[in-house]
Amino acid sequence: MINSITIQSADREYQLLKKELSDLEIKLQSLSDKKNEYLRDIEDFNLQYTLYLGELIENILRLKKDILYKKTQSMNNQESYAETNKIIAQIQEALFRLENTLNILDKSDTRYEETFQLYNELQEELKTYNEQLNSLEDQLYSFDHIENYQSQYDFAKKEYQEYYKEYSQIKDEEQKFSLNETEKLELKSLWKKACKLCHPDIVSDNLKEKAHEIMQLLNEAYSKKDIEKVKSILKDLENSNFFKIISNEIDDLKLIKLKIEEYQNKIKNLQFEIENIKNDETFEIISDKTKWEQYFRDIKLNLTTQKQSLESEVKKLRNEIHEYFDLYLFSKNIVNITSQDKFEQYLESCYSEFENFFQSKDFKELHTDIEIILEIINQNNVIKNNSSKIINSFIILLAQFCEQTDSISLVNNLLKYLPEGSFKLQFEAKLIYITKNNYSDELIKILNLLQDSARIDEYNTKAIKAFLYFFQESLQQFQKTQNEIFAKELINTLIEQKLNFEFLQDNFLVGFFETISDFNIPQSLELVAQHLEQISSKITICNPDTLNIIMESSSYSQALKNLKHPTFETIRNISFHYIHSIGDPQELYDRLQRGEKIIDDENLLYKYLTSFGSKHKQKLDSAFELIIDKIKNKKFDIVDWGCGQATATMSLLDYAKKRNITLEIENITLIEPSALALSRGLLHIDVLKQKSYNIKAINCDFDCLDETQIITLMPTTLHLFSNILDLESFSLGNIFFKKVSNILTDDSIFVCVSPNRNDKLNSRLDHFYNYFNENFDTSLISSRNSDINGHKRYEKIFTVRRASQEISEIQATLTTPHIYQTLIAELDQYKQHISPILDVDNLEMAMQNDPEYIIFKVRKVADSLTTKIYARYESNLESISFSDKIRYLSYQNKVLTKTMKNYLQTIRTIGNVGVHEERSDFNTQQYDAHMMLFALISLVKELCERKFI
């Protein structure tokens, strides 16, 4: 009987403990689910935070990195600045002593002349060092205190790169697995079910490791929103019945009691962790999704303020640290040039630096320098004809800079050399009104010249600007003579003549004449100044936006979607019919400013495609004929620069469709300052696409572009520059060239097509190509300036490959002299063949401070010498690259010896940015400069011996 009671008692205890264990399992799983749910909410919150604010945070980190980089650069100039200051102080002290000596000496004293000559020489030397000091000041930043900016920059760079990588991955995953609200709820339900079947805490010990493994896969799939993967895991768990719940598996009372104790401890820990999560200050916001949007907005406001502050600092740095160009040295060099060929070579070697320098200066600062330069050109007679593109570009640049001049000699000198075109007509008009005291009789002639210039430009902006300068000059003359009557007569005559001249009816001048008719001279001058500022101002889109640009959804998009067989022409026809339905007003065309305006009105989108779409398409189709074999049957990316409505990409898709060509496009980057045009561009690509593409739309201009946002993941990238490189709305210099070269892939194909307007604008395409030709392994496919179906065309199509040659191979063939002064002394013997491109007198200083200057200039000299030899045999100088000239002269024509070819290849390769950028160490750069000088001396010496030069 006692045994029976004992058994029943033990059985009751067993049942109670089993139930307690089972209850604890349920509670443990419930708490675990709650904790995981909270963690999932936090993870989702962080994801939304990153997606909402990531671009802003990325920009802030990039700006911090850029600021520290510029400060680091500036700090590197501090030592040179201090040294120059020290030398200046020594010269000033010497001058002071010499001045005292001259005051003591009698002029008849034989020592007086010698002392006076030394005094003058030191004055010149002081002037040179002061100019050098000023140039260094331009590259310095005023630091509040000296810090090690290099280590800060290294940290900021690493932080930016890590965040950029993380943010990119999050965006990619979000794009790959995008769920609606119903799917999100389903995912959560599936995940919970699966968790209950494989929770590591409640399965038998021998299966815990496997349960952890499956749980990890489940959580990863949930984080990525991969609903199909979660379904698959749940299905496997339900079918396998693999995991056994502990409470169903153990019978030993001792083990049951141990498990109960273990579960109680785990429950206690979970409750503590859950309380910690709930006590976090942000949990209140995280737990209420309705509060997220406002929370993100508040943070965005603070971050935007921080970003604007950093942008202001960057702008300040850009103004204080700029590229240095020595106009005095330029003038000094051209004094020694006596032939047009030499002048052309020299301009080729420094035109980009010259142009960038002028863009940062005001006319009042430099008008005297320009007059001196033109006077030297006159005296040396170095411009005998205006058939040279580089000289024409140079003269147009000077004319453009001197638009506001009233100097008769300056205008006459410019007119002597200006090529036929709009600028010459504008300066002919200018000469009339600055040389006539009473030009009322000549007014119609002035207006006719400006109207003709507008017709050549195919838009009115430059003619209007020239007219405003003319009007301003006239009013200022009337103000000097206090002649209000003549001013009124001029205004009344202009109002009468307005309808006879199209450019005066431009939308920009609407209301101008009517308003000015009621003003006195000071008020009129103020209104003219306002219009000049407005017409000269450059709109900058400096807040790159890639998140807020979405595909257009409108009646227009519906019309495109309704097209049975969409083509470029049928899409353009919709714009054409719309424009004609509203009367095709002239003011829309005027507002486009020949397609250069950043579009801010939907009607302008229709007008642009109607007016310019067909021209662009024909030129692009002709270009695609030449490169289609290079992109067929391979995966590639597209970067559409200044894409507008994605006209170039549209044209390529249409071209391929009509020829049944399948294009394996993976990624497309659209870069455009007009948000309206970008949105429509996304629509155009969507209508014409062959498959789905990964598209990134960057709403930004080129000057503020961050090239790290551009997607170039494939080995081949097609760069489309359609009607953009000829626009002067952005700086085409080393900063932009670096942005493009930083994203070069193994094979980069460039299609650059613009209208053939004038040599200066064409030279922008030439300089763009020349940068790559001089610094990378470049092959020119086409260089055409012929019209196509009546449409003017200027074209450069080329490929760029990263250099594959190894520097070590060249190092094995060359030795470096121990003392570089010996090299310079030897090079001085051949000065007449390398000056003024390479300034031998400044080589020693350059070797100490800037060996990259030597590397760049030696390559320029080698290119110039090769071109001179090549020109004896062929006339296609503009359509062949430096490397192709070397190959032609070495293998086809066989005029170069093997050693000459080796020297040229050495210079070309070491000077190749594609190789040289990996060799940023200063000592290595000095070694490279030594090798290049040695190769140049050897080359020139052999060329002279064989009478090639």
mmCIF file of C-alpha atoms in Angstrom, residues 186-506:
data_model
loop_
_atom_site.group_PDB
_atom_site.id
_atom_site.type_symbol
_atom_site.label_atom_id
_atom_site.label_comp_id
_atom_site.label_asym_id
_atom_site.label_seq_id
_atom_site.Cartn_x
_atom_site.Cartn_y
_atom_site.Cartn_z
ATOM 1 C CA GLU A 186 3.076 37.687 -44.248
ATOM 2 C CA LEU A 187 6.857 37.619 -43.860
ATOM 3 C CA LYS A 188 6.593 38.348 -40.136
ATOM 4 C CA SER A 189 3.975 35.598 -39.628
ATOM 5 C CA LEU A 190 6.033 33.016 -41.543
ATOM 6 C CA TRP A 191 9.157 33.943 -39.633
ATOM 7 C CA LYS A 192 7.399 33.513 -36.252
ATOM 8 C CA LYS A 193 6.069 30.078 -37.233
ATOM 9 C CA ALA A 194 9.509 28.923 -38.338
ATOM 10 C CA CYS A 195 11.127 30.259 -35.127
ATOM 11 C CA LYS A 196 8.801 28.119 -32.984
ATOM 12 C CA LEU A 197 9.879 24.983 -34.835
ATOM 13 C CA CYS A 198 13.634 25.463 -34.473
ATOM 14 C CA HIS A 199 14.197 27.661 -31.427
ATOM 15 C CA PRO A 200 17.642 26.624 -30.052
ATOM 16 C CA ASP A 201 16.622 27.155 -26.405
ATOM 17 C CA ILE A 202 13.854 24.546 -26.400
ATOM 18 C CA VAL A 203 15.252 21.769 -28.607
ATOM 19 C CA SER A 204 17.236 18.813 -27.351
ATOM 20 C CA ASP A 205 20.920 19.441 -26.604
ATOM 21 C CA ASN A 206 22.252 17.301 -29.439
ATOM 22 C CA LEU A 207 20.290 19.417 -31.968
ATOM 23 C CA LYS A 208 21.067 22.884 -30.592
ATOM 24 C CA GLU A 209 23.959 23.526 -33.009
ATOM 25 C CA LYS A 210 21.781 22.616 -36.003
ATOM 26 C CA ALA A 211 18.942 24.755 -34.635
ATOM 27 C CA HIS A 212 21.326 27.738 -34.283
ATOM 28 C CA GLU A 213 22.464 27.261 -37.866
ATOM 29 C CA ILE A 214 18.895 27.199 -39.244
ATOM 30 C CA MET A 215 17.894 30.122 -37.015
ATOM 31 C CA GLN A 216 20.766 32.170 -38.407
ATOM 32 C CA LEU A 217 19.688 31.438 -41.998
ATOM 33 C CA LEU A 218 16.119 32.310 -41.054
ATOM 34 C CA ASN A 219 17.137 35.648 -39.513
ATOM 35 C CA GLU A 220 19.319 36.540 -42.513
ATOM 36 C CA ALA A 221 16.448 35.830 -44.901
ATOM 37 C CA TYR A 222 14.102 37.894 -42.735
ATOM 38 C CA SER A 223 16.570 40.837 -42.634
ATOM 39 C CA LYS A 224 16.882 40.771 -46.423
ATOM 40 C CA LYS A 225 13.067 40.531 -46.755
ATOM 41 C CA ASP A 226 13.561 37.363 -48.782
ATOM 42 C CA ILE A 227 10.045 35.987 -48.303
ATOM 43 C CA GLU A 228 10.630 33.016 -50.610
ATOM 44 C CA LYS A 229 13.633 31.878 -48.582
ATOM 45 C CA VAL A 230 11.652 32.118 -45.315
ATOM 46 C CA LYS A 231 8.818 30.078 -46.899
ATOM 47 C CA SER A 232 11.316 27.445 -47.998
ATOM 48 C CA ILE A 233 12.837 27.111 -44.489
ATOM 49 C CA LEU A 234 9.388 26.879 -42.868
ATOM 50 C CA LYS A 235 8.289 24.205 -45.342
ATOM 51 C CA ASP A 236 11.399 22.113 -44.622
ATOM 52 C CA LEU A 237 10.843 22.408 -40.859
ATOM 53 C CA GLU A 238 7.173 21.406 -41.099
ATOM 54 C CA ASN A 239 7.911 18.401 -43.342
ATOM 55 C CA SER A 240 10.973 17.066 -41.536
ATOM 56 C CA ASN A 241 9.717 17.061 -37.930
ATOM 57 C CA PHE A 242 13.444 17.019 -37.200
ATOM 58 C CA PHE A 243 13.586 19.032 -33.979
ATOM 59 C CA LYS A 244 12.188 17.487 -30.787
ATOM 60 C CA ILE A 245 10.944 19.706 -27.965
ATOM 61 C CA ILE A 246 12.846 19.038 -24.718
ATOM 62 C CA SER A 247 9.726 18.719 -22.527
ATOM 63 C CA ASN A 248 8.532 15.864 -24.748
ATOM 64 C CA GLU A 249 11.884 14.103 -24.784
ATOM 65 C CA ILE A 250 13.178 13.865 -21.185
ATOM 66 C CA ASP A 251 11.646 11.754 -18.381
ATOM 67 C CA ASP A 252 14.355 11.849 -15.747
ATOM 68 C CA LEU A 253 13.144 13.965 -12.776
ATOM 69 C CA LYS A 254 16.628 15.219 -12.038
ATOM 70 C CA LEU A 255 17.129 16.374 -15.633
ATOM 71 C CA ILE A 256 13.654 17.957 -15.672
ATOM 72 C CA LYS A 257 14.481 19.948 -12.505
ATOM 73 C CA LEU A 258 17.808 21.108 -14.002
ATOM 74 C CA LYS A 259 16.053 22.239 -17.182
ATOM 75 C CA ILE A 260 13.403 24.086 -15.141
ATOM 76 C CA GLU A 261 16.178 25.958 -13.292
ATOM 77 C CA GLU A 262 17.971 26.699 -16.598
ATOM 78 C CA TYR A 263 14.746 28.019 -18.197
ATOM 79 C CA GLN A 264 13.941 30.179 -15.170
ATOM 80 C CA ASN A 265 17.387 31.813 -15.420
ATOM 81 C CA LYS A 266 16.985 32.353 -19.173
ATOM 82 C CA ILE A 267 13.524 33.855 -18.625
ATOM 83 C CA LYS A 268 14.933 36.183 -15.978
ATOM 84 C CA ASN A 269 17.728 37.287 -18.366
ATOM 85 C CA LEU A 270 15.279 37.806 -21.221
ATOM 86 C CA GLN A 271 12.983 39.918 -19.027
ATOM 87 C CA PHE A 272 16.001 42.038 -18.040
ATOM 88 C CA GLU A 273 17.079 42.458 -21.692
ATOM 89 C CA ILE A 274 13.538 43.378 -22.762
ATOM 90 C CA GLU A 275 13.326 46.017 -20.006
ATOM 91 C CA ASN A 276 16.671 47.490 -21.141
ATOM 92 C CA ILE A 277 15.385 47.729 -24.709
ATOM 93 C CA LYS A 278 12.160 49.395 -23.581
ATOM 94 C CA ASN A 279 14.046 51.848 -21.344
ATOM 95 C CA ASP A 280 16.158 53.134 -24.262
ATOM 96 C CA GLU A 281 15.259 56.760 -25.021
ATOM 97 C CA THR A 282 14.493 56.063 -28.683
ATOM 98 C CA PHE A 283 12.297 53.016 -27.989
ATOM 99 C CA GLU A 284 9.183 55.134 -27.621
ATOM 100 C CA ILE A 285 9.700 56.387 -31.186
ATOM 101 C CA ILE A 286 10.750 52.978 -32.529
ATOM 102 C CA SER A 287 7.677 51.243 -31.062
ATOM 103 C CA ASP A 288 5.319 53.762 -32.740
ATOM 104 C CA LYS A 289 5.881 53.745 -36.495
ATOM 105 C CA THR A 290 3.615 56.775 -36.950
ATOM 106 C CA LYS A 291 6.330 58.892 -35.266
ATOM 107 C CA TRP A 292 9.191 57.764 -37.523
ATOM 108 C CA GLU A 293 8.582 60.204 -40.371
ATOM 109 C CA GLN A 294 8.647 63.285 -38.121
ATOM 110 C CA TYR A 295 11.718 62.002 -36.242
ATOM 111 C CA PHE A 296 13.603 61.514 -39.519
ATOM 112 C CA ARG A 297 12.545 64.963 -40.715
ATOM 113 C CA ASP A 298 13.857 66.630 -37.554
ATOM 114 C CA ILE A 299 17.218 64.877 -37.889
ATOM 115 C CA LYS A 300 17.343 65.672 -41.614
ATOM 116 C CA LEU A 301 16.904 69.359 -40.798
ATOM 117 C CA ASN A 302 19.898 69.289 -38.429
ATOM 118 C CA LEU A 303 22.025 67.271 -40.851
ATOM 119 C CA THR A 304 21.106 69.588 -43.748
ATOM 120 C CA THR A 305 22.318 72.580 -41.709
ATOM 121 C CA GLN A 306 25.569 70.730 -41.009
ATOM 122 C CA LYS A 307 25.948 69.851 -44.699
ATOM 123 C CA GLN A 308 25.361 73.459 -45.783
ATOM 124 C CA SER A 309 28.009 74.623 -43.325
ATOM 125 C CA LEU A 310 30.498 72.087 -44.738
ATOM 126 C CA GLU A 311 29.624 73.109 -48.312
ATOM 127 C CA SER A 312 30.368 76.728 -47.411
ATOM 128 C CA GLU A 313 33.745 75.671 -46.036
ATOM 129 C CA VAL A 314 34.481 73.671 -49.196
ATOM 130 C CA LYS A 315 33.538 76.687 -51.325
ATOM 131 C CA LYS A 316 35.842 78.885 -49.256
ATOM 132 C CA LEU A 317 38.672 76.367 -49.640
ATOM 133 C CA ARG A 318 38.112 76.167 -53.401
ATOM 134 C CA ASN A 319 38.471 79.942 -53.590
ATOM 135 C CA GLU A 320 41.580 79.982 -51.409
ATOM 136 C CA ILE A 321 43.323 76.904 -52.792
ATOM 137 C CA HIS A 322 43.289 76.968 -56.591
ATOM 138 C CA GLU A 323 45.462 75.794 -59.407
ATOM 139 C CA TYR A 324 48.362 78.089 -60.087
ATOM 140 C CA PHE A 325 49.038 79.647 -63.481
ATOM 141 C CA ASP A 326 51.816 82.204 -63.953
ATOM 142 C CA LEU A 327 50.626 84.824 -66.471
ATOM 143 C CA TYR A 328 53.920 86.687 -66.122
ATOM 144 C CA LEU A 329 55.871 83.559 -67.100
ATOM 145 C CA PHE A 330 53.443 82.994 -70.008
ATOM 146 C CA SER A 331 54.166 86.513 -71.343
ATOM 147 C CA LYS A 332 57.888 86.036 -70.790
ATOM 148 C CA ASN A 333 57.861 82.755 -72.731
ATOM 149 C CA ILE A 334 56.002 84.081 -75.777
ATOM 150 C CA VAL A 335 58.537 86.925 -76.097
ATOM 151 C CA ASN A 336 61.025 84.274 -77.246
ATOM 152 C CA ILE A 337 58.647 82.646 -79.733
ATOM 153 C CA THR A 338 59.016 83.818 -83.321
ATOM 154 C CA SER A 339 57.040 81.296 -85.392
ATOM 155 C CA GLN A 340 53.383 80.295 -85.536
ATOM 156 C CA ASP A 341 54.239 76.588 -85.196
ATOM 157 C CA LYS A 342 56.116 77.185 -81.946
ATOM 158 C CA PHE A 343 53.316 79.403 -80.647
ATOM 159 C CA GLU A 344 50.740 76.689 -81.417
ATOM 160 C CA GLN A 345 52.861 74.079 -79.618
ATOM 161 C CA TYR A 346 53.212 76.299 -76.583
ATOM 162 C CA LEU A 347 49.473 77.035 -76.452
ATOM 163 C CA GLU A 348 48.727 73.314 -76.704
ATOM 164 C CA SER A 349 50.967 72.690 -73.702
ATOM 165 C CA CYS A 350 49.237 75.146 -71.364
ATOM 166 C CA TYR A 351 45.818 76.085 -72.808
ATOM 167 C CA SER A 352 43.760 74.312 -70.136
ATOM 168 C CA GLU A 353 45.722 75.992 -67.340
ATOM 169 C CA PHE A 354 45.373 79.327 -69.137
ATOM 170 C CA GLU A 355 41.601 78.928 -69.507
ATOM 171 C CA ASN A 356 41.086 77.862 -65.876
ATOM 172 C CA PHE A 357 43.167 80.816 -64.712
ATOM 173 C CA PHE A 358 41.017 83.278 -66.650
ATOM 174 C CA GLN A 359 37.812 81.758 -65.318
ATOM 175 C CA SER A 360 38.842 82.683 -61.772
ATOM 176 C CA LYS A 361 39.803 86.300 -62.591
ATOM 177 C CA ASP A 362 38.056 89.609 -63.189
ATOM 178 C CA PHE A 363 38.645 91.618 -66.386
ATOM 179 C CA LYS A 364 39.731 94.714 -64.440
ATOM 180 C CA GLU A 365 42.632 92.751 -62.939
ATOM 181 C CA LEU A 366 44.048 91.542 -66.238
ATOM 182 C CA HIS A 367 43.149 93.949 -69.063
ATOM 183 C CA THR A 368 46.697 95.428 -69.055
ATOM 184 C CA ASP A 369 48.252 91.943 -69.164
ATOM 185 C CA ILE A 370 46.056 91.017 -72.139
ATOM 186 C CA GLU A 371 47.108 94.164 -74.005
ATOM 187 C CA ILE A 372 50.772 93.262 -73.367
ATOM 188 C CA ILE A 373 50.241 89.686 -74.616
ATOM 189 C CA LEU A 374 48.564 90.920 -77.819
ATOM 190 C CA GLU A 375 51.324 93.483 -78.312
ATOM 191 C CA ILE A 376 53.991 90.743 -78.066
ATOM 192 C CA ILE A 377 52.037 88.634 -80.578
ATOM 193 C CA ASN A 378 51.935 91.644 -82.926
ATOM 194 C CA GLN A 379 55.646 92.370 -82.608
ATOM 195 C CA ASN A 380 56.724 88.742 -83.063
ATOM 196 C CA ASN A 381 54.209 88.169 -85.876
ATOM 197 C CA VAL A 382 53.378 84.671 -84.569
ATOM 198 C CA ILE A 383 49.824 84.644 -85.965
ATOM 199 C CA LYS A 384 50.117 84.737 -89.743
ATOM 200 C CA ASN A 385 46.733 83.144 -90.468
ATOM 201 C CA ASN A 386 43.697 82.091 -88.475
ATOM 202 C CA SER A 387 43.508 78.516 -89.697
ATOM 203 C CA SER A 388 44.868 77.139 -86.399
ATOM 204 C CA LYS A 389 42.180 75.827 -84.056
ATOM 205 C CA ILE A 390 44.262 76.298 -80.909
ATOM 206 C CA ILE A 391 45.104 79.908 -81.802
ATOM 207 C CA ASN A 392 41.468 80.648 -82.682
ATOM 208 C CA SER A 393 40.403 79.168 -79.333
ATOM 209 C CA PHE A 394 42.975 81.311 -77.553
ATOM 210 C CA ILE A 395 41.839 84.539 -79.268
ATOM 211 C CA ILE A 396 38.137 83.793 -78.694
ATOM 212 C CA LEU A 397 38.939 83.127 -75.019
ATOM 213 C CA LEU A 398 40.613 86.552 -74.774
ATOM 214 C CA ALA A 399 37.689 88.203 -76.593
ATOM 215 C CA GLN A 400 35.186 86.505 -74.305
ATOM 216 C CA PHE A 401 37.096 87.755 -71.302
ATOM 217 C CA CYS A 402 37.211 91.294 -72.738
ATOM 218 C CA GLU A 403 33.486 91.619 -73.537
ATOM 219 C CA GLN A 404 33.173 94.704 -71.321
ATOM 220 C CA THR A 405 36.296 96.521 -72.531
ATOM 221 C CA ASP A 406 36.206 100.067 -73.903
ATOM 222 C CA SER A 407 39.858 100.024 -74.992
ATOM 223 C CA ILE A 408 40.107 100.836 -78.712
ATOM 224 C CA SER A 409 43.600 99.322 -79.076
ATOM 225 C CA LEU A 410 42.516 96.101 -77.355
ATOM 226 C CA VAL A 411 39.424 95.750 -79.566
ATOM 227 C CA ASN A 412 41.447 96.493 -82.729
ATOM 228 C CA ASN A 413 44.069 93.894 -81.792
ATOM 229 C CA LEU A 414 41.437 91.259 -81.077
ATOM 230 C CA LEU A 415 39.612 92.001 -84.344
ATOM 231 C CA LYS A 416 42.885 91.511 -86.207
ATOM 232 C CA TYR A 417 43.013 87.875 -85.093
ATOM 233 C CA LEU A 418 39.422 86.845 -84.352
ATOM 234 C CA PRO A 419 38.148 84.163 -86.744
ATOM 235 C CA GLU A 420 34.907 84.696 -88.674
ATOM 236 C CA GLY A 421 31.938 84.095 -86.409
ATOM 237 C CA SER A 422 29.676 85.618 -83.790
ATOM 238 C CA PHE A 423 32.438 87.037 -81.602
ATOM 239 C CA LYS A 424 33.998 88.917 -84.505
ATOM 240 C CA LEU A 425 30.616 90.465 -85.389
ATOM 241 C CA GLN A 426 30.063 91.486 -81.767
ATOM 242 C CA PHE A 427 33.505 93.108 -81.589
ATOM 243 C CA GLU A 428 32.909 94.912 -84.900
ATOM 244 C CA ALA A 429 29.780 96.376 -83.292
ATOM 245 C CA LYS A 430 31.805 97.238 -80.191
ATOM 246 C CA LEU A 431 34.440 99.072 -82.244
ATOM 247 C CA ILE A 432 31.720 101.287 -83.771
ATOM 248 C CA TYR A 433 30.276 102.437 -80.469
ATOM 249 C CA ILE A 434 33.581 102.979 -78.618
ATOM 250 C CA THR A 435 35.097 105.014 -81.482
ATOM 251 C CA LYS A 436 32.092 107.235 -82.367
ATOM 252 C CA ASN A 437 31.087 110.228 -80.278
ATOM 253 C CA ASN A 438 27.641 110.227 -81.854
ATOM 254 C CA TYR A 439 26.685 106.796 -83.133
ATOM 255 C CA SER A 440 22.967 107.362 -83.601
ATOM 256 C CA ASP A 441 23.582 107.128 -87.348
ATOM 257 C CA GLU A 442 25.350 103.800 -86.822
ATOM 258 C CA LEU A 443 22.750 102.288 -84.476
ATOM 259 C CA ILE A 444 21.075 100.157 -87.154
ATOM 260 C CA LYS A 445 24.471 98.838 -88.270
ATOM 261 C CA ILE A 446 25.318 97.889 -84.668
ATOM 262 C CA LEU A 447 21.990 96.090 -84.223
ATOM 263 C CA ASN A 448 22.386 94.288 -87.572
ATOM 264 C CA LEU A 449 25.819 93.008 -86.556
ATOM 265 C CA LEU A 450 24.433 91.718 -83.248
ATOM 266 C CA GLN A 451 21.438 90.117 -85.012
ATOM 267 C CA ASP A 452 23.808 88.329 -87.434
ATOM 268 C CA SER A 453 25.875 87.082 -84.484
ATOM 269 C CA ALA A 454 22.708 85.681 -82.865
ATOM 270 C CA ARG A 455 21.856 83.795 -86.075
ATOM 271 C CA ILE A 456 25.314 82.210 -86.139
ATOM 272 C CA ASP A 457 25.023 81.183 -82.478
ATOM 273 C CA GLU A 458 21.450 79.954 -83.122
ATOM 274 C CA TYR A 459 20.334 81.640 -79.900
ATOM 275 C CA ASN A 460 20.240 85.161 -78.510
ATOM 276 C CA THR A 461 22.055 85.117 -75.173
ATOM 277 C CA LYS A 462 25.494 86.326 -76.319
ATOM 278 C CA ALA A 463 24.019 88.936 -78.666
ATOM 279 C CA ILE A 464 21.824 90.264 -75.838
ATOM 280 C CA LYS A 465 24.859 90.407 -73.531
ATOM 281 C CA ALA A 466 26.831 92.369 -76.171
ATOM 282 C CA PHE A 467 23.820 94.676 -76.633
ATOM 283 C CA LEU A 468 23.597 95.327 -72.875
ATOM 284 C CA TYR A 469 27.302 96.264 -72.767
ATOM 285 C CA PHE A 470 26.695 98.625 -75.706
ATOM 286 C CA PHE A 471 23.672 100.147 -73.971
ATOM 287 C CA GLN A 472 25.580 100.472 -70.685
ATOM 288 C CA GLU A 473 28.503 102.210 -72.433
ATOM 289 C CA SER A 474 26.085 104.611 -74.160
ATOM 290 C CA LEU A 475 24.277 105.530 -70.942
ATOM 291 C CA GLN A 476 27.582 106.068 -69.124
ATOM 292 C CA GLN A 477 28.690 108.481 -71.879
ATOM 293 C CA PHE A 478 25.393 110.368 -71.626
ATOM 294 C CA GLN A 479 25.780 110.478 -67.836
ATOM 295 C CA LYS A 480 29.268 111.998 -68.148
ATOM 296 C CA THR A 481 27.944 114.722 -70.454
ATOM 297 C CA GLN A 482 24.715 115.038 -68.406
ATOM 298 C CA ASN A 483 22.714 114.564 -71.566
ATOM 299 C CA GLU A 484 19.352 113.099 -70.585
ATOM 300 C CA ILE A 485 17.824 114.119 -73.942
ATOM 301 C CA PHE A 486 20.189 111.912 -76.004
ATOM 302 C CA ALA A 487 19.583 109.034 -73.587
ATOM 303 C CA LYS A 488 15.813 109.327 -74.101
ATOM 304 C CA GLU A 489 16.278 109.510 -77.877
ATOM 305 C CA LEU A 490 18.360 106.308 -77.855
ATOM 306 C CA ILE A 491 15.763 104.476 -75.731
ATOM 307 C CA ASN A 492 12.892 105.634 -77.959
ATOM 308 C CA THR A 493 14.781 104.582 -81.110
ATOM 309 C CA LEU A 494 15.464 101.144 -79.630
ATOM 310 C CA ILE A 495 11.774 100.718 -78.745
ATOM 311 C CA GLU A 496 10.859 101.660 -82.336
ATOM 312 C CA GLN A 497 13.415 99.203 -83.778
ATOM 313 C CA LYS A 498 12.664 96.346 -81.403
ATOM 314 C CA LEU A 499 10.259 94.561 -83.779
ATOM 315 C CA ASN A 500 12.849 94.647 -86.593
ATOM 316 C CA PHE A 501 15.405 92.588 -84.633
ATOM 317 C CA GLU A 502 14.542 89.118 -83.359
ATOM 318 C CA PHE A 503 17.117 89.073 -80.568
ATOM 319 C CA LEU A 504 15.555 92.207 -79.014
ATOM 320 C CA GLN A 505 12.227 90.333 -78.799
ATOM 321 C CA ASP A 506 13.764 87.547 -76.715
#
